[in-house]
Structures are given as C-alpha cells and as structure tokens.
C-alpha cells in the first residue's frame, strides 16, 4: 500500500507544482539570468554583461531612495495597523460596546475594496480642496490641513495613511480570531489575583498573541515591499521621487523603458530582500520560543 | 469582566469606539456623496451604465475570475488532500517549495511574465492574466486548505479505503463534502483577488474591449477627464459585487482570513 502512495501523491500535487513551478520558480531563475544581460528589446537577443547591472544598481540613488521609502512605509504601517487592530479587537471582544457588528463591518469593509479603487478615491479626497481637508476644518483641526499629495515632505505619509485605512481590518480580524482562542480561565485567574484591566491586556493577553504579532509583522513588511497600486495610481512615484517604491521603479524600468536587464536586477533585489526578511524573522522567533 | 465596569466607563468606551470608526467610514461616505454631485445621482449612474462599456468590463472580469477560481480551487484542493492525507516521498519539501510562492512579490516576476506572454503571443488574451493569478493564489489557499484537512480524522479516510474506495473516490466522496467551509473561503478569497487585480491586466490587456473592472477608473478618467462624480459612481459600482459577497458571506470571510494565519 505504501508503495503506491508515492505515485498517487505526486499526481495529485502535480497541477499545483507545474503552475507554481512554471510561473514562480522558472520566473525567478529567468529573472536571475536576465539580471546579467544588457537587453532593451524583446525581439533582439540580449548580451551578457556579467555583474554590470548590479554595479549600476549599487550606485543608483533611486534604489536607495526607494529602499528608504519602503522601510519607513513598512515600519509605520505595520506598527500603526497592528496597534489599531489590536485596540479594536480588544474593545469589541467584551460586551460593553453597543452595536458591535456595525463597528466590525465598518472596520472590515476597506479590505475588500480593490486597491485600485482605493487609490483613485483617495487621490481625490486628498486634493487640497478635497474632503479630507474639509473634514479637518469641520472638526476644528484645520491646522492639520495639508497638500497631501503635492508637498514632498508629506506624500509618503499620505500613502501610509491610505494603507492604514485599507489594511487595519486585516490586523483586526487576525487579533479577533486569536483573542477568541485565548484560555478564559487564565484571564479570570488574573482578575481574581487583582490584576486591573490594563495589566490583563499588556501582561497577559498581548504576550499570548505572539504568533499573531509575528504573522502580521511578516505579512506587513512583505506587503510593503509588494505595494504597487498606491504609489503607482495615487502619486505615480512622485512628486520628485518622494513616493518611489522598488515596485514602481521596476515597473518604470521594465514596462515603460524596456530595460529588461536592469529591471531583472531590481527584481532580484526585491526577491532577496523578501526572502531574507522572512527567514531572519522566522528564525529569530523560533529561537526565542525555545 | 463587563459587570464590573462602571456606567461612566461604558459610555466613554462607546464614545472612543465611535471616534475610532469614523475615519474608516468617512472616506466611504465621501465617495458615495461625491457620486451624487454634478448632474446628480441618477444621471451619473445612468451614464456609467449606458454611455460606457461598464457591463463589458464587468463581463470580462467575471470571465477571468471564473476561470481563476476554477483552476485555483481544483489544483489547491487536490494538492492539499495529498499533503494532508497521503504519505509520499518528498512531501514536506514539496510543501515548503509551494509555500515559498507566498513570500515572493509578483511584480518581481514582471520580466519573465512579460517575455513569456510576448513569446506565446498572448497579449490581450485573458489567459495571460488567469494563469499568473492562479499560480499566485495557490500558496495561500493551499495553506488554508491543508490546515483544514488536517483536522479531518484519518479514521474516516481509512474506513472508506477499507470499503474499497480509491484515493480519487475518497477525495470526491469524503474530503470534498467535509471541506465545504474552507471551500467557500477559497472561492470567495480567490474571486476577490481576481476581481480586484490591477497589475496583470494593466500589463497584458490594452485592447479596450477586453479590459477589466479594475481598469474602469482609468478608462473613465480619459473619457470624462474631470467629471469626478461619474468616475466615483463607477468606483462604487465596481465595488458592489465584492461588497454584496462580503455581506452575504461575512462569517466565512473572517474565518478564512484568520484560519490560515492563526495556526
């Protein structure tokens, strides 16, 4: 019986394996190969140039700018989305809040809206005479009004705000699910021991959700490296490169300028960063748990 | 816990919660309000329906979503079953290999995708979008489905095999019916991802008769230039199908998003 299982197992997984193999793994291999080529026309053959593209990348100021943006964007969005999501999940886990389902629905809705729709909507809402500025004036916070998408000191943070709006619900849902699996007896025991509300949350609940924190950190940072629609559709990477991401730069080099070789090199960088980041985080967390 | 919270604290918490939710709701209300400005609600929505290829775009998106869901569902369920219930050599290595796709940003594959599509002459075909979408959807859904199937007892599978079922029959008669909850999650999430996909259609579909809903806003920007109420009406109409889907299957959505990640 054991002997037959090798074949049948492989047959069942082969459709997935072929699809992922061809698109992802062949794609990665091809990208690595492409990164060593000078190549600016699909129809004409490319020529090998060794690591010249990597040398070019190491001296390309746009790359460093993009990396800085990803780092700031990733750090802020992950931190704020996790805090807000955790806060909302804890608040809505008890029965003190009236109409909990309505709150949940409103927090959840942004995540199902297409990033393209979100991007185009916020481009209007964040214009100087748009709804965001009017709202700030209306609630008496007029001094917070900004040229959200024109002032190069603010643009990246505007994208952070939009991302938080769209993705907080994801943290919220994960925390909510994790909270529902917590052992109620531990919480009750802590209260009997005289722990107050804040202590229960910071000392007992938060440490027990380590797995969820880790998942959100990994997915958040990978998400920020993948972020494309927001800068592409809201600001186009501008003004003055203030919202350039590695993804928008790859798109620009590959699709707009047909620099397939250099585009591949940038893609290799993106792949290596995503993989390294995930492996390092997973390994660290595993060591700490042991 | 709640019984010990004073009335004042209760009111305060409710006020804080409402203040928390307002920033999430405000943009939605603004977009809806904006879609009723200009020539008015009815004229704007009518214009989207009658004077634009909205239905054409929606039909194209449906076509892409249908085949992406179909391919993703069949391949994911089959392989999740194999990884969960069949012992074969290289099982854990191959599983990690497939999950590796989770980490990689699809835009990092833009060069090979572009070249492959060009070589195959697949520009302006839906398959140029469907195949990469399905390949991208497999890793996460596989994780969801395998986690779920692990909770199905092996005894049930073994009993069916003693009764003379082969592996495929076990899959169709036992595993699939027992996996209904996770199946709906996979179908919904994959539909959502393909309906909302922007990057792949922008890359590969330029023919205006073949474009998809995620491209509608750009299409409208070019024909209505600055008639934003109509563009916003289009944005809302694009989002309606996913909104309805969410409201109908709210529980599945939440369970699905968390099921894969909590474990």
Coordinates of C-alpha atoms in Angstrom, one line a residue:
Chain A
X1 CA 0.0 0.0 0.0
X2 CA 2.8 2.4 0.9
X3 CA 4.5 1.7 -2.4
X4 CA 1.5 3.0 -4.5
X5 CA 1.2 6.2 -2.5
X6 CA 4.3 7.9 -3.9
X7 CA 2.8 7.9 -7.4
X8 CA -0.7 9.0 -6.5
X9 CA 0.6 11.7 -4.2
X10 CA 2.7 13.2 -6.9
X11 CA -0.1 13.0 -9.4
X12 CA -2.4 15.0 -7.1
X13 CA 0.1 17.7 -6.4
X14 CA 1.4 18.0 -9.9
X15 CA -1.1 20.5 -11.3
X16 CA -0.1 23.0 -8.5
X17 CA 3.5 22.1 -8.8
X18 CA 3.5 22.8 -12.5
X19 CA 1.7 26.1 -12.2
X20 CA 3.8 27.4 -9.4
X21 CA 6.9 25.9 -10.9
X22 CA 6.5 27.5 -14.3
X23 CA 5.3 30.9 -13.2
X24 CA 7.2 31.4 -9.9
X25 CA 10.3 29.2 -10.0
X26 CA 11.1 29.4 -13.7
X27 CA 10.3 33.1 -13.4
X28 CA 12.8 33.6 -10.6
X29 CA 15.5 31.6 -12.5
X30 CA 14.8 33.7 -15.6
X31 CA 15.0 36.9 -13.6
X32 CA 18.4 35.9 -12.2
X33 CA 19.6 35.1 -15.7
X34 CA 18.2 38.3 -17.1
X35 CA 19.9 40.4 -14.4
X36 CA 23.3 39.7 -16.0
X37 CA 22.2 40.8 -19.5
X38 CA 22.1 44.0 -21.5
X39 CA 18.7 43.8 -23.0
X40 CA 16.5 46.6 -24.3
X41 CA 14.3 45.0 -27.0
X42 CA 12.2 41.8 -26.7
X43 CA 12.8 40.8 -30.3
X44 CA 16.6 41.2 -30.4
X45 CA 18.9 38.9 -28.4
X46 CA 20.5 40.1 -25.2
X47 CA 24.2 40.1 -24.5
X48 CA 25.9 39.0 -21.3
X49 CA 27.4 41.8 -19.3
X50 CA 28.3 39.9 -16.1
X51 CA 27.5 41.9 -13.0
X52 CA 27.5 45.3 -14.6
X53 CA 23.8 45.8 -13.8
X54 CA 24.5 45.1 -10.1
X55 CA 27.3 47.6 -10.1
X56 CA 24.9 50.1 -11.7
X57 CA 22.3 49.3 -9.0
X58 CA 24.8 49.8 -6.2
X59 CA 25.4 53.3 -7.4
X60 CA 21.8 54.2 -8.3
X61 CA 20.4 56.9 -5.9
X62 CA 16.8 56.0 -6.9
X63 CA 17.3 52.5 -5.4
X64 CA 18.5 53.8 -2.1
X65 CA 15.6 56.3 -2.0
X66 CA 13.1 53.5 -2.8
X67 CA 14.6 51.3 -0.1
X68 CA 14.3 54.2 2.4
X69 CA 10.7 54.7 1.5
X70 CA 9.9 51.0 1.8
X71 CA 11.5 50.9 5.2
X72 CA 9.7 54.0 6.6
X73 CA 6.4 52.9 5.0
X74 CA 6.7 49.3 6.2
X75 CA 7.7 50.3 9.8
X76 CA 4.9 52.9 10.2
X77 CA 2.1 50.9 8.6
X78 CA 3.0 47.7 10.4
X79 CA 3.3 49.4 13.8
X80 CA 0.1 51.5 13.5
X81 CA -2.0 48.9 11.8
X82 CA -1.2 46.3 14.5
X83 CA -1.8 48.8 17.3
X84 CA -5.2 49.9 15.9
X85 CA -6.2 46.4 15.0
X86 CA -5.3 45.1 18.5
X87 CA -7.1 48.0 20.1
X88 CA -10.3 47.5 18.1
X89 CA -10.2 43.7 18.7
X90 CA -9.9 44.1 22.5
X91 CA -12.5 46.8 22.6
X92 CA -15.0 44.7 20.6
X93 CA -14.3 41.5 22.4
X94 CA -16.3 42.3 25.5
X95 CA -20.0 43.3 25.5
X96 CA -19.6 47.0 26.6
X97 CA -19.8 48.3 23.1
X98 CA -23.2 48.9 21.6
X99 CA -23.8 47.7 18.0
X100 CA -20.6 45.7 17.8
X101 CA -21.4 44.2 14.4
X102 CA -21.8 47.6 12.8
X103 CA -18.4 48.7 14.1
X104 CA -16.9 45.4 12.9
X105 CA -18.4 45.8 9.5
X106 CA -17.2 49.3 9.0
X107 CA -13.7 48.5 10.2
X108 CA -13.7 45.4 7.9
X109 CA -15.0 47.0 4.7
X110 CA -11.9 48.7 3.3
X111 CA -10.0 45.4 2.9
X112 CA -12.4 44.1 0.3
X113 CA -12.3 47.2 -1.8
X114 CA -9.9 47.0 -4.8
X115 CA -6.6 48.8 -4.1
X116 CA -7.1 50.5 -7.5
X117 CA -10.4 51.9 -6.4
X118 CA -9.0 53.0 -3.0
X119 CA -6.1 54.7 -4.7
X120 CA -8.2 56.7 -7.2
X121 CA -10.7 57.7 -4.5
X122 CA -8.0 59.0 -2.1
X123 CA -6.3 60.8 -4.9
X124 CA -9.4 63.0 -5.0
X125 CA -10.3 63.0 -1.3
X126 CA -6.7 64.2 -0.5
X127 CA -6.6 67.0 -3.1
X128 CA -6.2 70.5 -1.5
X129 CA -9.9 71.2 -1.6
X130 CA -10.8 67.6 -1.1
X131 CA -13.0 66.0 1.6
X132 CA -10.1 65.2 4.0
X133 CA -9.1 68.8 4.4
X134 CA -12.8 69.9 4.7
X135 CA -13.3 67.3 7.3
X136 CA -10.3 68.5 9.3
X137 CA -11.7 72.1 9.1
X138 CA -15.1 70.9 10.1
X139 CA -13.9 69.2 13.4
X140 CA -11.8 72.2 14.3
X141 CA -8.4 70.6 13.3
X142 CA -7.9 73.0 10.3
X143 CA -4.3 73.4 11.3
X144 CA -3.7 69.8 10.2
X145 CA -4.7 70.5 6.6
X146 CA -2.0 69.5 4.1
X147 CA -1.2 69.4 0.5
X148 CA -1.3 65.7 1.0
X149 CA -0.1 64.6 -2.5
X150 CA 1.9 67.7 -3.5
X151 CA 4.1 68.5 -0.5
X152 CA 7.1 66.2 -0.8
X153 CA 7.6 66.2 2.9
X154 CA 4.1 64.7 3.4
X155 CA 3.4 62.5 0.4
X156 CA 4.9 59.3 1.7
X157 CA 2.9 59.7 5.0
X158 CA -0.2 60.2 2.9
X159 CA 0.3 56.8 1.4
X160 CA 0.9 55.4 4.9
X161 CA -2.5 56.8 5.9
X162 CA -4.2 55.2 2.9
X163 CA -2.6 51.9 3.6
X164 CA -3.6 52.0 7.2
X165 CA -7.2 52.8 6.2
X166 CA -7.2 49.8 3.9
X167 CA -5.3 47.2 5.9
X168 CA -6.1 47.8 9.6
X169 CA -9.0 45.4 9.3
X170 CA -6.7 42.6 8.5
X171 CA -4.9 43.0 11.8
X172 CA -8.2 43.4 13.5
X173 CA -9.6 40.1 12.1
X174 CA -6.5 38.2 13.0
X175 CA -6.4 39.6 16.5
X176 CA -10.1 38.9 16.9
X177 CA -9.7 35.3 15.9
X178 CA -6.7 34.9 18.3
X179 CA -8.5 36.5 21.2
X180 CA -11.4 34.1 20.8
X181 CA -9.0 31.2 21.3
X182 CA -7.4 32.5 24.5
X183 CA -8.0 30.5 27.6
X184 CA -10.7 32.3 29.6
X185 CA -9.6 30.7 32.8
X186 CA -6.2 32.4 32.7
X187 CA -7.9 35.8 32.3
X188 CA -10.3 35.1 35.2
X189 CA -7.5 33.9 37.4
X190 CA -5.5 37.1 36.7
X191 CA -8.5 39.2 37.7
X192 CA -9.0 37.2 40.9
X193 CA -5.4 37.9 41.7
X194 CA -6.2 41.6 41.5
X195 CA -4.8 42.5 38.0
X196 CA -6.6 45.5 36.6
X197 CA -7.9 45.9 33.0
X198 CA -4.7 47.4 31.7
X199 CA -2.5 44.8 33.3
X200 CA -4.6 42.0 31.9
X201 CA -4.2 43.4 28.4
X202 CA -0.5 44.3 28.5
X203 CA 0.9 41.4 30.6
X204 CA -1.4 38.5 29.8
X205 CA -3.2 39.0 26.5
X206 CA -0.6 40.7 24.4
X207 CA 2.2 38.2 25.2
X208 CA 0.0 35.3 24.4
X209 CA -0.7 36.6 20.9
X210 CA 3.0 36.3 19.8
X211 CA 2.1 34.1 16.8
X212 CA -0.4 36.7 15.5
X213 CA 2.1 39.6 16.1
X214 CA 4.7 37.7 14.1
X215 CA 2.3 36.8 11.2
X216 CA 1.3 40.5 11.0
X217 CA 4.9 41.7 11.1
X218 CA 5.9 39.4 8.3
X219 CA 2.9 39.9 6.2
X220 CA 3.0 43.7 6.8
X221 CA 6.7 44.0 5.7
X222 CA 6.2 41.7 2.7
X223 CA 3.1 43.7 1.9
X224 CA 5.0 47.0 1.9
X225 CA 7.6 45.5 -0.4
X226 CA 4.8 44.4 -2.7
X227 CA 2.9 47.7 -2.5
X228 CA 2.4 48.9 -6.0
X229 CA -1.1 50.3 -6.7
X230 CA -0.9 53.0 -4.1
X231 CA 2.2 54.8 -5.3
X232 CA 1.5 54.0 -8.9
X233 CA -2.0 55.3 -9.0
X234 CA -2.0 58.0 -6.3
X235 CA 1.2 59.8 -6.9
X236 CA 2.9 57.9 -9.7
X237 CA 6.0 57.7 -7.5
X238 CA 6.3 61.5 -7.4
X239 CA 6.4 64.3 -6.9
X240 CA 10.2 64.4 -7.3
X241 CA 10.5 60.7 -6.5
X242 CA 9.2 61.3 -2.9
X243 CA 7.0 58.2 -3.2
X244 CA 9.1 56.0 -5.4
X245 CA 9.0 52.3 -4.3
X246 CA 11.1 49.4 -5.6
X247 CA 7.9 48.1 -7.4
X248 CA 7.2 51.4 -9.2
X249 CA 10.8 51.7 -10.2
X250 CA 10.8 48.1 -11.6
X251 CA 7.6 48.9 -13.5
X252 CA 9.1 52.1 -14.8
X253 CA 12.4 50.5 -15.9
X254 CA 10.8 47.4 -17.4
X255 CA 7.4 48.3 -18.8
X256 CA 7.9 52.0 -19.6
X257 CA 11.5 52.0 -20.7
X258 CA 12.0 48.3 -21.8
X259 CA 15.2 47.9 -19.8
X260 CA 14.6 44.3 -19.2
X261 CA 18.1 43.6 -17.9
X262 CA 18.2 46.3 -15.3
X263 CA 14.5 45.6 -14.4
X264 CA 15.5 42.0 -13.7
X265 CA 18.4 43.2 -11.5
X266 CA 16.0 45.3 -9.4
X267 CA 13.6 42.3 -9.2
X268 CA 16.4 40.1 -7.9
X269 CA 17.0 42.7 -5.2
X270 CA 13.3 42.7 -4.3
X271 CA 13.2 38.8 -4.1
X272 CA 16.3 38.6 -2.0
X273 CA 15.0 41.2 0.4
X274 CA 11.6 39.5 0.8
X275 CA 13.2 36.1 1.4
X276 CA 15.9 37.2 3.7
X277 CA 13.5 39.2 5.8
X278 CA 11.1 36.3 6.2
X279 CA 13.8 33.8 7.0
X280 CA 15.5 36.0 9.6
X281 CA 12.2 36.8 11.4
X282 CA 11.1 33.2 11.4
X283 CA 14.4 32.0 12.7
X284 CA 14.6 34.7 15.4
X285 CA 11.1 34.0 16.7
X286 CA 11.8 30.3 16.8
X287 CA 15.0 30.7 18.8
X288 CA 13.2 33.0 21.3
X289 CA 10.4 30.5 21.8
X290 CA 12.8 27.6 22.6
Chain B
X1 CA -15.5 41.3 33.0
X2 CA -18.1 43.7 31.9
X3 CA -20.3 43.6 35.0
X4 CA -17.6 45.4 37.0
X5 CA -17.2 48.2 34.5
X6 CA -18.9 51.4 35.7
X7 CA -21.6 53.1 33.7
X8 CA -19.4 56.1 33.0
X9 CA -16.6 53.9 31.7
X10 CA -19.1 52.1 29.5
X11 CA -20.2 55.4 27.9
X12 CA -16.6 56.5 27.5
X13 CA -15.6 53.3 25.8
X14 CA -18.6 53.6 23.4
X15 CA -17.6 57.2 22.5
X16 CA -14.0 56.2 21.9
X17 CA -15.1 53.4 19.7
X18 CA -17.3 55.6 17.6
X19 CA -14.5 58.1 17.2
X20 CA -12.2 55.2 16.2
X21 CA -14.6 54.1 13.5
X22 CA -15.3 57.5 11.9
X23 CA -12.0 57.7 10.0
X24 CA -12.8 54.3 8.5
X25 CA -16.3 55.3 7.4
X26 CA -15.7 58.9 6.3
X27 CA -13.9 58.1 3.0
X28 CA -16.7 55.7 2.1
X29 CA -19.4 58.2 2.7
X30 CA -17.4 60.9 0.9
X31 CA -17.1 58.7 -2.2
X32 CA -20.8 58.0 -2.2
X33 CA -21.7 61.6 -1.6
X34 CA -19.4 62.7 -4.4
X35 CA -21.0 60.2 -6.8
X36 CA -24.3 62.1 -6.4
X37 CA -22.9 65.5 -7.2
X38 CA -22.6 67.2 -10.6
X39 CA -25.5 66.2 -12.7
X40 CA -27.0 64.2 -9.8
X41 CA -27.2 60.7 -8.6
X42 CA -29.5 59.2 -11.3
X43 CA -27.8 60.9 -14.3
X44 CA -24.3 59.9 -13.1
X45 CA -25.1 56.2 -12.6
X46 CA -27.1 56.1 -15.8
X47 CA -24.1 57.5 -17.7
X48 CA -21.9 54.7 -16.3
X49 CA -24.4 52.1 -17.3
X50 CA -25.5 53.4 -20.7
X51 CA -22.6 55.5 -22.0
X52 CA -19.7 53.4 -21.0
X53 CA -18.6 49.8 -21.6
X54 CA -19.1 49.1 -17.9
X55 CA -21.0 45.8 -18.5
X56 CA -18.4 44.7 -21.0
X57 CA -15.7 45.3 -18.4
X58 CA -17.6 43.5 -15.7
X59 CA -18.2 40.5 -18.0
X60 CA -14.5 40.4 -18.8
X61 CA -13.7 40.4 -15.1
X62 CA -16.2 37.7 -14.4
X63 CA -14.7 35.5 -17.1
X64 CA -11.2 36.0 -15.6
X65 CA -12.5 35.4 -12.1
X66 CA -14.5 32.3 -13.0
X67 CA -11.5 30.5 -14.6
X68 CA -9.1 31.7 -11.9
X69 CA -11.3 30.4 -9.2
X70 CA -11.9 27.1 -11.1
X71 CA -8.2 26.4 -11.7
X72 CA -7.2 27.5 -8.2
X73 CA -9.9 25.5 -6.5
X74 CA -9.2 22.2 -8.3
X75 CA -5.4 22.4 -8.0
X76 CA -5.4 23.6 -4.4
X77 CA -7.9 21.0 -3.1
X78 CA -6.2 18.1 -4.9
X79 CA -2.8 19.0 -3.5
X80 CA -4.0 19.9 0.0
X81 CA -5.6 16.5 0.1
X82 CA -2.3 14.8 -1.0
X83 CA -0.2 16.8 1.5
X84 CA -2.7 16.2 4.3
X85 CA -3.7 12.5 3.8
X86 CA -1.3 10.7 1.5
X87 CA 2.2 9.6 2.5
X88 CA 4.6 10.2 -0.3
X89 CA 8.3 10.8 -0.6
X90 CA 9.4 14.5 -0.6
X91 CA 6.1 15.6 0.9
X92 CA 7.3 18.2 3.3
X93 CA 10.0 19.5 0.9
X94 CA 7.5 20.0 -1.9
X95 CA 5.0 21.6 0.5
X96 CA 7.6 24.2 1.5
X97 CA 8.5 24.7 -2.1
X98 CA 4.9 25.5 -2.9
X99 CA 4.5 27.8 0.1
X100 CA 7.6 29.7 -1.0
X101 CA 5.4 31.4 -3.5
X102 CA 3.8 33.3 -0.6
X103 CA 6.8 35.3 0.1
X104 CA 7.6 36.5 -3.4
X105 CA 6.1 39.7 -4.7
X106 CA 4.5 39.1 -8.1
X107 CA 5.9 42.3 -9.5
X108 CA 9.4 40.7 -9.1
X109 CA 8.3 38.4 -11.9
X110 CA 7.4 41.1 -14.4
X111 CA 10.2 40.4 -16.8
X112 CA 9.7 36.7 -17.3
X113 CA 5.9 37.1 -17.4
X114 CA 6.3 39.8 -20.0
X115 CA 8.7 37.7 -22.1
X116 CA 6.6 34.5 -21.8
X117 CA 3.4 36.3 -22.8
X118 CA 5.2 38.0 -25.7
X119 CA 6.7 34.8 -26.9
X120 CA 3.4 32.9 -26.7
X121 CA 1.6 35.8 -28.5
X122 CA -0.7 36.0 -25.5
X123 CA -1.1 39.8 -25.3
X124 CA -4.7 40.8 -25.0
X125 CA -5.8 37.3 -24.0
X126 CA -7.4 36.5 -20.7
X127 CA -5.0 33.6 -20.1
X128 CA -2.1 36.0 -19.7
X129 CA -3.9 37.2 -16.6
X130 CA -5.6 34.0 -15.4
X131 CA -2.5 31.7 -15.3
X132 CA -0.3 34.0 -13.2
X133 CA -3.3 34.9 -10.9
X134 CA -3.9 31.2 -10.3
X135 CA -0.3 30.5 -9.6
X136 CA -0.2 33.4 -7.2
X137 CA -3.3 32.3 -5.4
X138 CA -2.2 28.6 -4.9
X139 CA 0.3 29.0 -2.0
X140 CA -2.0 30.9 0.5
X141 CA -5.1 28.8 -0.4
X142 CA -3.1 25.6 -0.1
X143 CA -2.0 26.6 3.4
X144 CA -5.7 27.2 4.3
X145 CA -7.0 24.0 2.8
X146 CA -4.2 21.8 4.2
X147 CA -4.7 23.2 7.7
X148 CA -8.4 22.5 7.4
X149 CA -8.0 19.0 6.1
X150 CA -5.5 18.1 8.8
X151 CA -8.5 18.4 11.2
X152 CA -10.4 15.7 9.3
X153 CA -9.9 12.4 11.1
X154 CA -7.7 9.9 9.3
X155 CA -10.0 7.1 10.5
X156 CA -12.7 8.3 8.2
X157 CA -10.4 8.2 5.2
X158 CA -9.1 4.7 6.3
X159 CA -12.6 3.3 6.7
X160 CA -13.6 4.5 3.2
X161 CA -10.4 2.8 1.8
X162 CA -11.3 -0.5 3.5
X163 CA -14.7 -0.2 1.9
X164 CA -12.9 -0.2 -1.4
X165 CA -12.7 3.5 -2.3
X166 CA -9.5 4.5 -4.2
X167 CA -7.7 7.8 -3.4
X168 CA -9.7 9.8 -6.0
X169 CA -13.0 8.4 -4.7
X170 CA -12.0 9.3 -1.2
X171 CA -11.2 12.8 -2.3
X172 CA -14.5 13.3 -4.1
X173 CA -16.9 11.4 -1.7
X174 CA -15.3 12.1 1.7
X175 CA -12.8 15.0 1.6
X176 CA -14.6 17.5 -0.6
X177 CA -18.0 17.3 1.2
X178 CA -16.3 17.6 4.6
X179 CA -14.3 20.6 3.3
X180 CA -17.3 22.7 2.4
X181 CA -16.5 25.5 4.9
X182 CA -12.9 26.0 3.7
X183 CA -14.0 25.6 0.0
X184 CA -16.3 28.6 0.3
X185 CA -13.5 30.6 1.8
X186 CA -11.1 29.7 -1.0
X187 CA -13.7 30.5 -3.7
X188 CA -14.5 33.9 -2.1
X189 CA -10.9 34.9 -1.5
X190 CA -9.8 33.9 -5.0
X191 CA -12.8 35.7 -6.6
X192 CA -12.0 38.8 -4.6
X193 CA -8.3 38.7 -5.6
X194 CA -9.0 38.3 -9.3
X195 CA -11.9 40.8 -9.4
X196 CA -9.6 43.4 -7.7
X197 CA -6.5 42.6 -9.6
X198 CA -5.0 45.6 -11.3
X199 CA -1.3 44.9 -12.1
X200 CA -1.7 42.0 -14.5
X201 CA -4.5 43.4 -16.7
X202 CA -2.6 46.7 -16.9
X203 CA 0.4 44.8 -18.1
X204 CA -1.2 42.5 -20.6
X205 CA -4.6 43.8 -21.7
X206 CA -4.6 47.0 -23.8
X207 CA -7.5 46.2 -26.1
X208 CA -10.3 48.4 -24.7
X209 CA -13.0 45.8 -25.4
X210 CA -11.1 43.3 -23.3
X211 CA -10.3 45.4 -20.3
X212 CA -11.4 44.6 -16.7
X213 CA -13.2 46.5 -13.9
X214 CA -10.0 47.5 -12.2
X215 CA -9.2 49.4 -15.3
X216 CA -12.5 51.2 -15.4
X217 CA -11.4 54.2 -13.3
X218 CA -8.5 54.9 -15.7
X219 CA -10.8 54.4 -18.7
X220 CA -13.2 56.9 -17.2
X221 CA -10.5 59.4 -16.4
X222 CA -9.7 59.5 -20.0
X223 CA -13.2 60.0 -21.4
X224 CA -14.7 62.1 -18.7
X225 CA -11.5 63.9 -17.8
X226 CA -12.5 65.7 -14.7
X227 CA -16.1 64.6 -14.3
X228 CA -15.4 63.0 -10.9
X229 CA -18.9 62.4 -9.8
X230 CA -19.3 59.9 -12.7
X231 CA -15.9 58.3 -12.0
X232 CA -16.9 57.9 -8.4
X233 CA -20.2 56.3 -9.4
X234 CA -18.1 53.9 -11.4
X235 CA -15.9 53.2 -8.5
X236 CA -18.9 52.3 -6.3
X237 CA -20.4 50.1 -9.0
X238 CA -17.1 48.2 -9.3
X239 CA -17.0 47.6 -5.6
X240 CA -20.7 46.5 -5.3
X241 CA -20.2 42.8 -6.2
X242 CA -17.5 42.3 -3.6
X243 CA -19.5 44.2 -1.1
X244 CA -22.5 42.0 -1.6
X245 CA -20.4 38.9 -1.5
X246 CA -18.9 40.1 1.8
X247 CA -22.2 40.9 3.4
X248 CA -23.7 37.6 2.4
X249 CA -20.6 35.5 3.5
X250 CA -19.3 37.7 6.3
X251 CA -18.6 34.8 8.7
X252 CA -16.7 32.8 6.0
X253 CA -14.6 35.8 5.2
X254 CA -13.4 36.3 8.7
X255 CA -12.9 32.7 9.4
X256 CA -11.0 32.3 6.2
X257 CA -8.6 35.2 6.7
X258 CA -7.8 34.0 10.2
X259 CA -7.8 30.3 9.7
X260 CA -4.6 30.3 7.7
X261 CA -2.7 32.7 9.9
X262 CA -3.7 31.7 13.4
X263 CA -2.1 28.2 13.2

